[in-house]
Short mmCIF file of N, CA, C and O in Angstrom, two decimals:
data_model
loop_
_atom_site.label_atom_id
_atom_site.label_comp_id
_atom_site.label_asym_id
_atom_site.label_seq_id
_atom_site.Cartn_x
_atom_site.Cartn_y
_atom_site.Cartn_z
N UNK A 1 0.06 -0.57 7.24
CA UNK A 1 -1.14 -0.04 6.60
C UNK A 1 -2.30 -0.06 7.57
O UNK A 1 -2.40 -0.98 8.37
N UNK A 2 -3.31 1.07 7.54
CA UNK A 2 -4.36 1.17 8.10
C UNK A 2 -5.40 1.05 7.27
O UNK A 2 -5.37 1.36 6.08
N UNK A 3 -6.42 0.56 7.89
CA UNK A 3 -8.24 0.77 6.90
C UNK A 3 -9.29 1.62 7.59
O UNK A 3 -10.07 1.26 8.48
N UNK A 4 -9.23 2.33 7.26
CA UNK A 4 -9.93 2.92 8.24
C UNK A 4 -11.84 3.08 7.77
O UNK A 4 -12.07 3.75 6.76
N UNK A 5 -12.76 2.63 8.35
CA UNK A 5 -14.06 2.68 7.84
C UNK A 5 -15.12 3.57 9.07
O UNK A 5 -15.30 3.25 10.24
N UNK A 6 -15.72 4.76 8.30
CA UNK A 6 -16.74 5.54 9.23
C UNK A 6 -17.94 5.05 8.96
O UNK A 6 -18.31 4.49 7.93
N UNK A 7 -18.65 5.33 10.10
CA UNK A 7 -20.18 4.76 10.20
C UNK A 7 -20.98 6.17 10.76
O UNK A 7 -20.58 7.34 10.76
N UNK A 8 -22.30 5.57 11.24
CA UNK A 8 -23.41 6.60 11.83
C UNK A 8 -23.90 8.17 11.02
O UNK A 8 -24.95 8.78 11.21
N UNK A 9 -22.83 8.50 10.14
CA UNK A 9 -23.50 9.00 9.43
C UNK A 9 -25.39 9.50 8.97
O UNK A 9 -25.99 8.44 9.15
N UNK A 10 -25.95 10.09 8.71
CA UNK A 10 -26.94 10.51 8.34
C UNK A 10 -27.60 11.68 8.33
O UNK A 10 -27.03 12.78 8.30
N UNK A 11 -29.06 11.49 8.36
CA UNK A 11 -30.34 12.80 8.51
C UNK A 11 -30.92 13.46 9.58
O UNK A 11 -32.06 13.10 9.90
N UNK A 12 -30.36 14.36 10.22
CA UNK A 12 -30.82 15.04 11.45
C UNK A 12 -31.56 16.23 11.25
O UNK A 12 -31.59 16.75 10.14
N UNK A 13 -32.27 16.80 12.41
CA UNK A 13 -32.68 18.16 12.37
C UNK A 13 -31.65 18.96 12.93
O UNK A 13 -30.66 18.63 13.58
N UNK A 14 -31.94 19.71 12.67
CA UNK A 14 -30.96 21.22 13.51
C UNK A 14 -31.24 21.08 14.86
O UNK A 14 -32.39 20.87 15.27
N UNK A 15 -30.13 21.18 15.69
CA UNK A 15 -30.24 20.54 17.43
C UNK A 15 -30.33 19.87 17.87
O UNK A 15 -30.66 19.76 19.05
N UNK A 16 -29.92 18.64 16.69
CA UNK A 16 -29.76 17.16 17.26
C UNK A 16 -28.77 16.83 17.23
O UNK A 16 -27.90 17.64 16.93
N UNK A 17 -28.45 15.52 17.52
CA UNK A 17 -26.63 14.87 17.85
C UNK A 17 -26.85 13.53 17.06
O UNK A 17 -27.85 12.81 16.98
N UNK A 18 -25.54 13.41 16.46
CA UNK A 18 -25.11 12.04 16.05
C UNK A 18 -23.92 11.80 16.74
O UNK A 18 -23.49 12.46 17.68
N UNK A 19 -23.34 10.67 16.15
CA UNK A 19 -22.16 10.34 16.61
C UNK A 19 -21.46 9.09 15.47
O UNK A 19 -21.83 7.96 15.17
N UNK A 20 -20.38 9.88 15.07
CA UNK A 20 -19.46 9.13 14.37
C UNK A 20 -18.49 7.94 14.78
O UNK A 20 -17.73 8.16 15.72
N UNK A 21 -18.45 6.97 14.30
CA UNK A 21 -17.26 6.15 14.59
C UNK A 21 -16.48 6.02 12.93
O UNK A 21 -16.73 6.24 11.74
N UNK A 22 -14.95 5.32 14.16
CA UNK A 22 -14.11 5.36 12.77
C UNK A 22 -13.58 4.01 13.36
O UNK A 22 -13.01 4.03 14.45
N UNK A 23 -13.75 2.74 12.62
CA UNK A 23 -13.40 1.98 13.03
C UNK A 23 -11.90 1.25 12.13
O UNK A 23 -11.91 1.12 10.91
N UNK A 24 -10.68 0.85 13.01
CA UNK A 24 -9.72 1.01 12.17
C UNK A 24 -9.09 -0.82 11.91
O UNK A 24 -9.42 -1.64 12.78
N UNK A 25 -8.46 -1.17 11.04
CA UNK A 25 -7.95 -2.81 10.60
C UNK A 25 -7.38 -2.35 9.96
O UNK A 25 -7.40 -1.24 9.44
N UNK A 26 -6.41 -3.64 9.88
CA UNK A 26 -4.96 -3.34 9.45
C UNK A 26 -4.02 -3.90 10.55
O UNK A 26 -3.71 -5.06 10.79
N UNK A 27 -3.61 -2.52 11.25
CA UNK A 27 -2.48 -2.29 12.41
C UNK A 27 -3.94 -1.23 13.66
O UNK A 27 -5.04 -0.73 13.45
N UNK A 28 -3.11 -1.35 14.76
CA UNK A 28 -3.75 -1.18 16.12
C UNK A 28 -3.72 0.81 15.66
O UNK A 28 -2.93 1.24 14.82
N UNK A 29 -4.68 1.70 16.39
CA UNK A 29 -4.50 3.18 15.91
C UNK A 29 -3.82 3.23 17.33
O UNK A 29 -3.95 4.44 17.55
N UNK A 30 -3.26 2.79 18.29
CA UNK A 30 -2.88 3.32 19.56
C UNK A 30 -1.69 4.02 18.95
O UNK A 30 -1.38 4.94 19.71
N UNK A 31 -0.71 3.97 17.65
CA UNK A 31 0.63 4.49 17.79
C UNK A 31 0.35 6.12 16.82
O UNK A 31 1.18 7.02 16.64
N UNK A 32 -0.89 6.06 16.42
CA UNK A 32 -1.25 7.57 15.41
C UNK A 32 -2.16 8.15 16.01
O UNK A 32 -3.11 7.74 16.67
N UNK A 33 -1.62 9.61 15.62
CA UNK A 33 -2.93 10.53 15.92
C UNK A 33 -4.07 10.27 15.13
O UNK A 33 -3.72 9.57 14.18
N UNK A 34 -5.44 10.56 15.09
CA UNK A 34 -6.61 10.42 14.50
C UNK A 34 -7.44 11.77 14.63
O UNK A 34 -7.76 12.40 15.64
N UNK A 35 -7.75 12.08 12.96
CA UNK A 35 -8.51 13.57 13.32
C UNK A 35 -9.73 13.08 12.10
O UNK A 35 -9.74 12.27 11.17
N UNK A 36 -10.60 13.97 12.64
CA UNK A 36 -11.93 13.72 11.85
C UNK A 36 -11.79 15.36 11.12
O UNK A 36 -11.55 16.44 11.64
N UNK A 37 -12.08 14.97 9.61
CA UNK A 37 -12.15 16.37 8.44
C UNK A 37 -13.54 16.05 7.76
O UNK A 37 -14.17 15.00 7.77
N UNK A 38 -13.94 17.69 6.95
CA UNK A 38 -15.47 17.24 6.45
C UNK A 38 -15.00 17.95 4.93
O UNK A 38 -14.00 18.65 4.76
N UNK A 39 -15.79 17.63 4.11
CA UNK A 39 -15.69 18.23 3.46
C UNK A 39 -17.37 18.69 2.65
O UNK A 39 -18.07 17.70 2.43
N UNK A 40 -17.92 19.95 2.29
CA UNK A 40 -18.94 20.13 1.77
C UNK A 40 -19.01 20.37 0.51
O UNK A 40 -17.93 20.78 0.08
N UNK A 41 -20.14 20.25 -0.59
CA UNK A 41 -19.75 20.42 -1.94
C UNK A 41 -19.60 21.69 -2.51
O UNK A 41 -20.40 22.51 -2.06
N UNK A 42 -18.73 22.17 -3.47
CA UNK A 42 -17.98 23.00 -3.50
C UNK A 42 -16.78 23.54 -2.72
O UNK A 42 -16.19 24.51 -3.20
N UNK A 43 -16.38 23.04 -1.64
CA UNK A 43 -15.59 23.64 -1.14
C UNK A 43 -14.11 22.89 -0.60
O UNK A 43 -13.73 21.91 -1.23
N UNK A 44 -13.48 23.27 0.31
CA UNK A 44 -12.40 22.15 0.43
C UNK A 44 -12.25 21.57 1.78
O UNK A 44 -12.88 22.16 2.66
N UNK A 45 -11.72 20.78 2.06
CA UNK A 45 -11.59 19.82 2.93
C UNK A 45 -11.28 20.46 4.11
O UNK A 45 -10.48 21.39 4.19
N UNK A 46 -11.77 20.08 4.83
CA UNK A 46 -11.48 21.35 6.64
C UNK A 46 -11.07 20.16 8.11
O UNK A 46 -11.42 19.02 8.39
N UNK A 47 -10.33 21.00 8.62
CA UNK A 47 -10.21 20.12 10.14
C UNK A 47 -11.47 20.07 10.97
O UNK A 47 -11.95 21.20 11.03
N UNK A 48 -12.05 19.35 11.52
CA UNK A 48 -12.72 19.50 12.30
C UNK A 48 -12.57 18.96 13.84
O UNK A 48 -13.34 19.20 14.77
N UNK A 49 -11.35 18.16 13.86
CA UNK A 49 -10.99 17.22 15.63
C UNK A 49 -10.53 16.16 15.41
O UNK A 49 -10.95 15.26 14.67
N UNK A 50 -9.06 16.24 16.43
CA UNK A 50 -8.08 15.15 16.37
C UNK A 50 -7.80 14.96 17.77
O UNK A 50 -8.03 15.74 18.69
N UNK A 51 -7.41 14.11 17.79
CA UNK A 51 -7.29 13.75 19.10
C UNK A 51 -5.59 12.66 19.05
O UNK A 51 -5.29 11.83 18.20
N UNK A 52 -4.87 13.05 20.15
CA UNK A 52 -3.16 12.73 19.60
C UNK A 52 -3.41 11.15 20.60
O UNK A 52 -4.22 10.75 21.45
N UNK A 53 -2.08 10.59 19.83
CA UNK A 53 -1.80 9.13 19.82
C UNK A 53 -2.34 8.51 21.08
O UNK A 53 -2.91 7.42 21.12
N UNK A 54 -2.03 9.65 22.54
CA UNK A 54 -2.65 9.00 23.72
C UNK A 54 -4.22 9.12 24.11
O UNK A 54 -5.00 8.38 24.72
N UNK A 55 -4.30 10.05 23.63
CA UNK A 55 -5.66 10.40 23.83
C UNK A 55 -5.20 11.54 24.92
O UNK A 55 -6.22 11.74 25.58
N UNK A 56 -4.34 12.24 25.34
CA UNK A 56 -4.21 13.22 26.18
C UNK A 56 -4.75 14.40 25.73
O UNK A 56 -5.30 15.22 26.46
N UNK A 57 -4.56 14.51 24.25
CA UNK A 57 -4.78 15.78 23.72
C UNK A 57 -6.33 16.04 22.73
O UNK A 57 -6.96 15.18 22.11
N UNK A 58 -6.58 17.17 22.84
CA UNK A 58 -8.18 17.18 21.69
C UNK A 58 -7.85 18.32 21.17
O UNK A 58 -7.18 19.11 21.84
N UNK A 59 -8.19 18.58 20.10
CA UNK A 59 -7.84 19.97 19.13
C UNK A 59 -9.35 19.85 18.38
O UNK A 59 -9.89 18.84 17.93
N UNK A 60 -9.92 21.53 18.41
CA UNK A 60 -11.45 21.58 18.05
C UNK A 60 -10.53 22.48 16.67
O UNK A 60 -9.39 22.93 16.62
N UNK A 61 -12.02 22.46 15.39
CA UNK A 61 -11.83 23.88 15.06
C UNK A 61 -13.05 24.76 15.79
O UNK A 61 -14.06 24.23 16.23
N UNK A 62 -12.77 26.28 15.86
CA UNK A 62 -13.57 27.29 16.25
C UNK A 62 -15.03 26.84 16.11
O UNK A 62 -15.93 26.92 16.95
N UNK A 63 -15.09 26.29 14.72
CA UNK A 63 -17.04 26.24 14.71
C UNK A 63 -17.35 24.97 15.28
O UNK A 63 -18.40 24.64 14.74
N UNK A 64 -17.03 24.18 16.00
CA UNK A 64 -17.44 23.07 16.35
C UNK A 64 -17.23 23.19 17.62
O UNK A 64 -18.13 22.56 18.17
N UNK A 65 -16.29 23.82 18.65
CA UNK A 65 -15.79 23.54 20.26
C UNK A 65 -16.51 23.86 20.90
O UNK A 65 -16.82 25.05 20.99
N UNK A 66 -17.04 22.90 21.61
CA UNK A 66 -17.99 23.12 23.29
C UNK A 66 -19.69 22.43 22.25
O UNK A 66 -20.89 22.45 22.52
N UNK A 67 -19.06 22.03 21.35
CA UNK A 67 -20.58 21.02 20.26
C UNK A 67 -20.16 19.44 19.97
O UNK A 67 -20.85 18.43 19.81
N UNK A 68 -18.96 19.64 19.97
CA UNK A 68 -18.33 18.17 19.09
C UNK A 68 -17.26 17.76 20.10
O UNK A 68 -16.55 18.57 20.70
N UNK A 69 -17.18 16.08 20.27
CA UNK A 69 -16.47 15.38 21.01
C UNK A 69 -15.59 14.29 20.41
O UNK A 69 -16.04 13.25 19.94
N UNK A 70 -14.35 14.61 20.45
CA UNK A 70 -13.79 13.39 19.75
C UNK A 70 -13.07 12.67 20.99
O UNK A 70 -12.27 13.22 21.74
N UNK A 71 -13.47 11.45 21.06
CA UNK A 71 -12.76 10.51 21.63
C UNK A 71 -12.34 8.87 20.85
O UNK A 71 -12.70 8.45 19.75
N UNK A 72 -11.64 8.34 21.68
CA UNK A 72 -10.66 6.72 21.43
C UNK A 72 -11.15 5.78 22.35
O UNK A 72 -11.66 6.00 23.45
N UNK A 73 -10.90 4.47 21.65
CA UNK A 73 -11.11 3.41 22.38
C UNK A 73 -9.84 2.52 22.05
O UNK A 73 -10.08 1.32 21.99
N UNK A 74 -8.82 2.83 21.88
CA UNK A 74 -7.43 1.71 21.54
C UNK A 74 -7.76 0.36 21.59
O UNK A 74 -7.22 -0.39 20.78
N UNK A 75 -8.72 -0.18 22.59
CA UNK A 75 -8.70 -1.76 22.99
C UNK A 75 -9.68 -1.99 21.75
O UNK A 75 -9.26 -3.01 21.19
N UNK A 76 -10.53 -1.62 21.24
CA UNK A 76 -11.61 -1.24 20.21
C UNK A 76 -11.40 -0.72 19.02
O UNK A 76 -12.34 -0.38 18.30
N UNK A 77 -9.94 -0.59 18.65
CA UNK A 77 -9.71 0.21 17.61
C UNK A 77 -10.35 1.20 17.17
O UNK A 77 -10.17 1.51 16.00
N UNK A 78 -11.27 1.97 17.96
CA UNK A 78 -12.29 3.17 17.43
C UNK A 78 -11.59 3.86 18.00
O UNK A 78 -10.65 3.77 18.79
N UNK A 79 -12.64 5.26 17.10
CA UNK A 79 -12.52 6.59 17.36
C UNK A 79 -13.58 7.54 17.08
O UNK A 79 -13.72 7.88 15.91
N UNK A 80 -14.26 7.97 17.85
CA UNK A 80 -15.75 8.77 17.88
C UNK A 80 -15.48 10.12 17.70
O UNK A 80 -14.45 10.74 17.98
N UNK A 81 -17.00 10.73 16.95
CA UNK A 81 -16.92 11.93 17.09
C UNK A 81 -18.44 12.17 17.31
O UNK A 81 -19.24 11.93 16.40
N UNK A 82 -18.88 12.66 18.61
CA UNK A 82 -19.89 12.98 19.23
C UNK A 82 -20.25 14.56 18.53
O UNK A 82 -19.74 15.67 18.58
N UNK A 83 -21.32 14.01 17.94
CA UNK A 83 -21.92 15.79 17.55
C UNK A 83 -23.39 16.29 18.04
O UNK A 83 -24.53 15.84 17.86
N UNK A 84 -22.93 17.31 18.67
CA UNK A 84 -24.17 17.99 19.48
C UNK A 84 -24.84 19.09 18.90
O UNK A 84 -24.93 19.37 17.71
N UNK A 85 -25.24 19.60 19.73
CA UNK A 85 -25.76 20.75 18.77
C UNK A 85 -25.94 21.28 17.25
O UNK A 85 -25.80 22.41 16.79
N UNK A 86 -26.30 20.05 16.62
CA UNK A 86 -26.16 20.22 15.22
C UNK A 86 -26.88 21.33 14.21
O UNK A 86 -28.08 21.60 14.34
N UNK A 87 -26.23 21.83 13.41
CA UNK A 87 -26.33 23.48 12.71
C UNK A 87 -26.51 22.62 10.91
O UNK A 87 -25.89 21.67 10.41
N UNK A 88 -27.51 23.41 10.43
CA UNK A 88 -27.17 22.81 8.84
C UNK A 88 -26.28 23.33 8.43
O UNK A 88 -26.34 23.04 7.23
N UNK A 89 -25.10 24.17 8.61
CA UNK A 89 -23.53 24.41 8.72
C UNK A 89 -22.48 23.38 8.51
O UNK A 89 -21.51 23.23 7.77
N UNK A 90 -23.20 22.61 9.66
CA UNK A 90 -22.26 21.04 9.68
C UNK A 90 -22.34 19.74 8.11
O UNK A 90 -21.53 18.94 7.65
N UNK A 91 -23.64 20.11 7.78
CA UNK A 91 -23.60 19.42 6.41
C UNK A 91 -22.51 19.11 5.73
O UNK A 91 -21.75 20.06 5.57
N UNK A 92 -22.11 17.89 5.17
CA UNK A 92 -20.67 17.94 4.80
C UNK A 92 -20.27 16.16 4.88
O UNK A 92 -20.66 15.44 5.81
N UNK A 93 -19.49 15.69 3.78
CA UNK A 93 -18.55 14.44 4.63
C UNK A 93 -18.00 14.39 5.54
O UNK A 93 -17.69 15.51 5.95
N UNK A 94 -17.62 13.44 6.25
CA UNK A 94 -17.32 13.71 7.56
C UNK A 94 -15.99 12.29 7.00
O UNK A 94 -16.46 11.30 6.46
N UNK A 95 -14.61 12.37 7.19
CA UNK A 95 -13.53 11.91 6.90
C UNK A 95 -12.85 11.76 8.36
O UNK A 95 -12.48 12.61 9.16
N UNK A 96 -12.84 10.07 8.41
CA UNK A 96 -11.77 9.99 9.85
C UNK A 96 -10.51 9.71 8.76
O UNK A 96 -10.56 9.15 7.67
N UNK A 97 -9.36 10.32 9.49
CA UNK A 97 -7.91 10.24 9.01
C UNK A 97 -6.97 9.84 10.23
O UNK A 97 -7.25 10.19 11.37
N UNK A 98 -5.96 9.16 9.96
CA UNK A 98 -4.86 8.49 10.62
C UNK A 98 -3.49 8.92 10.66
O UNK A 98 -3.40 9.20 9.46
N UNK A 99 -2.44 9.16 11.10
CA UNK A 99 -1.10 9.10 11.15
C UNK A 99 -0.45 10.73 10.66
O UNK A 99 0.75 10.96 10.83
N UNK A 100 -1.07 11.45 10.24
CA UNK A 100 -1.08 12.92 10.95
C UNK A 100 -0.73 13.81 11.97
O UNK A 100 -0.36 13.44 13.08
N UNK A 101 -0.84 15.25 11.55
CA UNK A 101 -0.11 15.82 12.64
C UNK A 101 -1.66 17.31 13.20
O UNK A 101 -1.83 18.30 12.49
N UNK A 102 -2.38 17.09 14.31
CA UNK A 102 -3.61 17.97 14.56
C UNK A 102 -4.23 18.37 13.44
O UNK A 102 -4.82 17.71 12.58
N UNK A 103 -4.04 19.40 13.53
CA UNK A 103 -5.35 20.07 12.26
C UNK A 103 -4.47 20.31 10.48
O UNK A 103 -4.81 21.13 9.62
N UNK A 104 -3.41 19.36 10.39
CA UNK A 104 -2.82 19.70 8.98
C UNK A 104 -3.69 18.46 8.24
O UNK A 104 -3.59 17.24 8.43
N UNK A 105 -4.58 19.24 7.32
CA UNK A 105 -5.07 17.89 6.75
C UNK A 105 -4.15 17.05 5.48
O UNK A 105 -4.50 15.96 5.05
N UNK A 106 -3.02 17.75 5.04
CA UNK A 106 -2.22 16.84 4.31
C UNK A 106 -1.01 16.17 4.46
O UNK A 106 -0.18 15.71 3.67
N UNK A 107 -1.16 16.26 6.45
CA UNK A 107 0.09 15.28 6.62
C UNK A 107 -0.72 14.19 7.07
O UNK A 107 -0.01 13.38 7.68
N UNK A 108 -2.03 13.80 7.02
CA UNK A 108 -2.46 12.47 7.38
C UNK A 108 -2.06 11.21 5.83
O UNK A 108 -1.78 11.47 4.66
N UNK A 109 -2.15 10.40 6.26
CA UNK A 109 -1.49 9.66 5.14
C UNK A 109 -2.80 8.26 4.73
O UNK A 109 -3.11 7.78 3.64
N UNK A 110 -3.38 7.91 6.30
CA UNK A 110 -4.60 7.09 6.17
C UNK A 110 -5.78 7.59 6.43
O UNK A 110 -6.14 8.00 7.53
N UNK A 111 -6.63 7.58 5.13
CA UNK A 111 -8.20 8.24 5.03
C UNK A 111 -9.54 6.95 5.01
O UNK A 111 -9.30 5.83 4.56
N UNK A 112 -10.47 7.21 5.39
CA UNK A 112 -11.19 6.22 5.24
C UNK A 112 -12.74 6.72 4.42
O UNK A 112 -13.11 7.71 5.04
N UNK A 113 -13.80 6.41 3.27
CA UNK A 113 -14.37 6.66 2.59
C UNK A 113 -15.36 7.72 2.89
O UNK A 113 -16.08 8.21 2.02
N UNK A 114 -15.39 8.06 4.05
CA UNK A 114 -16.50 9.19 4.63
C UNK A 114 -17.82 8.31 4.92
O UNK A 114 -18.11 7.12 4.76
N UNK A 115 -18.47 9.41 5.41
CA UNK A 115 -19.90 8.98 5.98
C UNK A 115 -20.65 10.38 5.61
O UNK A 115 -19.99 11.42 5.62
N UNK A 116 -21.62 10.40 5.39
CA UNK A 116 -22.23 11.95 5.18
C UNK A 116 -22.83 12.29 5.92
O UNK A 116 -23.64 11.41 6.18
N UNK A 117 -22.98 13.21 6.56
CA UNK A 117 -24.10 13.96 7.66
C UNK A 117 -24.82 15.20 6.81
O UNK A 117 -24.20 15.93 6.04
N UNK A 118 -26.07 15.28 7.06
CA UNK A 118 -26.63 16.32 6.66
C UNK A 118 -27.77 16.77 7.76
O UNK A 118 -28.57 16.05 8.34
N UNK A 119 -27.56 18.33 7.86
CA UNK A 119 -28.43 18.58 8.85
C UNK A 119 -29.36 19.49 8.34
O UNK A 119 -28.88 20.44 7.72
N UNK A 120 -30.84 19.41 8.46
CA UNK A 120 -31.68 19.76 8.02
C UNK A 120 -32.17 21.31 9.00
O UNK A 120 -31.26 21.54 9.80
N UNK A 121 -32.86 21.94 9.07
CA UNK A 121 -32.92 23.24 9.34
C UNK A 121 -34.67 23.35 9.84
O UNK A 121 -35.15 24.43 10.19
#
């Protein structure tokens, strides 16, 4: 079993950066992939960046690549998601997930409660 808990969450303007962590207990995340999903109200749950078991690999979706950074810390059990260029677009929960396969959001199996970002305009 994993626990997975997000932080940094909050209130930005448009063209600012946060940065997410997903901090994980339980078991170590070095043996799962980890992807960060958002979800906004009304709508449904979306990929937004995973990054595979070694950290070799990064998978964007389209509206976020060359804005958003997901990286690992294995020794740290984290997992970040650097957001740049922030759009009130991005508004939304922001969901780190565990043991998954890239951008399928219903083969992850460990979710952790979200953090909300909202970006103001």
């Amino acid at each position: 079993q994993v626990q997975l808990v997000e932080s940094g969450g909050g209130l930005v303007q448009a063209g600012g950066s946060l940065r997410l962590s997903c901090a994980a207990s339980g078991r170590t995340l070095n043996s799962y992939n980890v992807g960060w999903f958002r979800q906004a109200p009304g709508k449904e749950r979306e990929f937004v960046a995973a990054i595979n078991w070694s950290g070799s690999r990064t998978y964007y979706a389209d509206s976020v690549k060359g804005r958003f950074t997901i990286s690992r810390d294995d020794a740290k059990s984290m997992v970040y998601l650097q957001m740049d260029s922030l759009k009130p677009e991005d508004t939304a929960v922001y969901y780190c997930a565990a043991g998954g396969t890239d951008r399928i959001v219903k083969s992850y199996g460990y979710w952790g409660q979200g953090t909300q970002v909202t970006v103001s305009s």
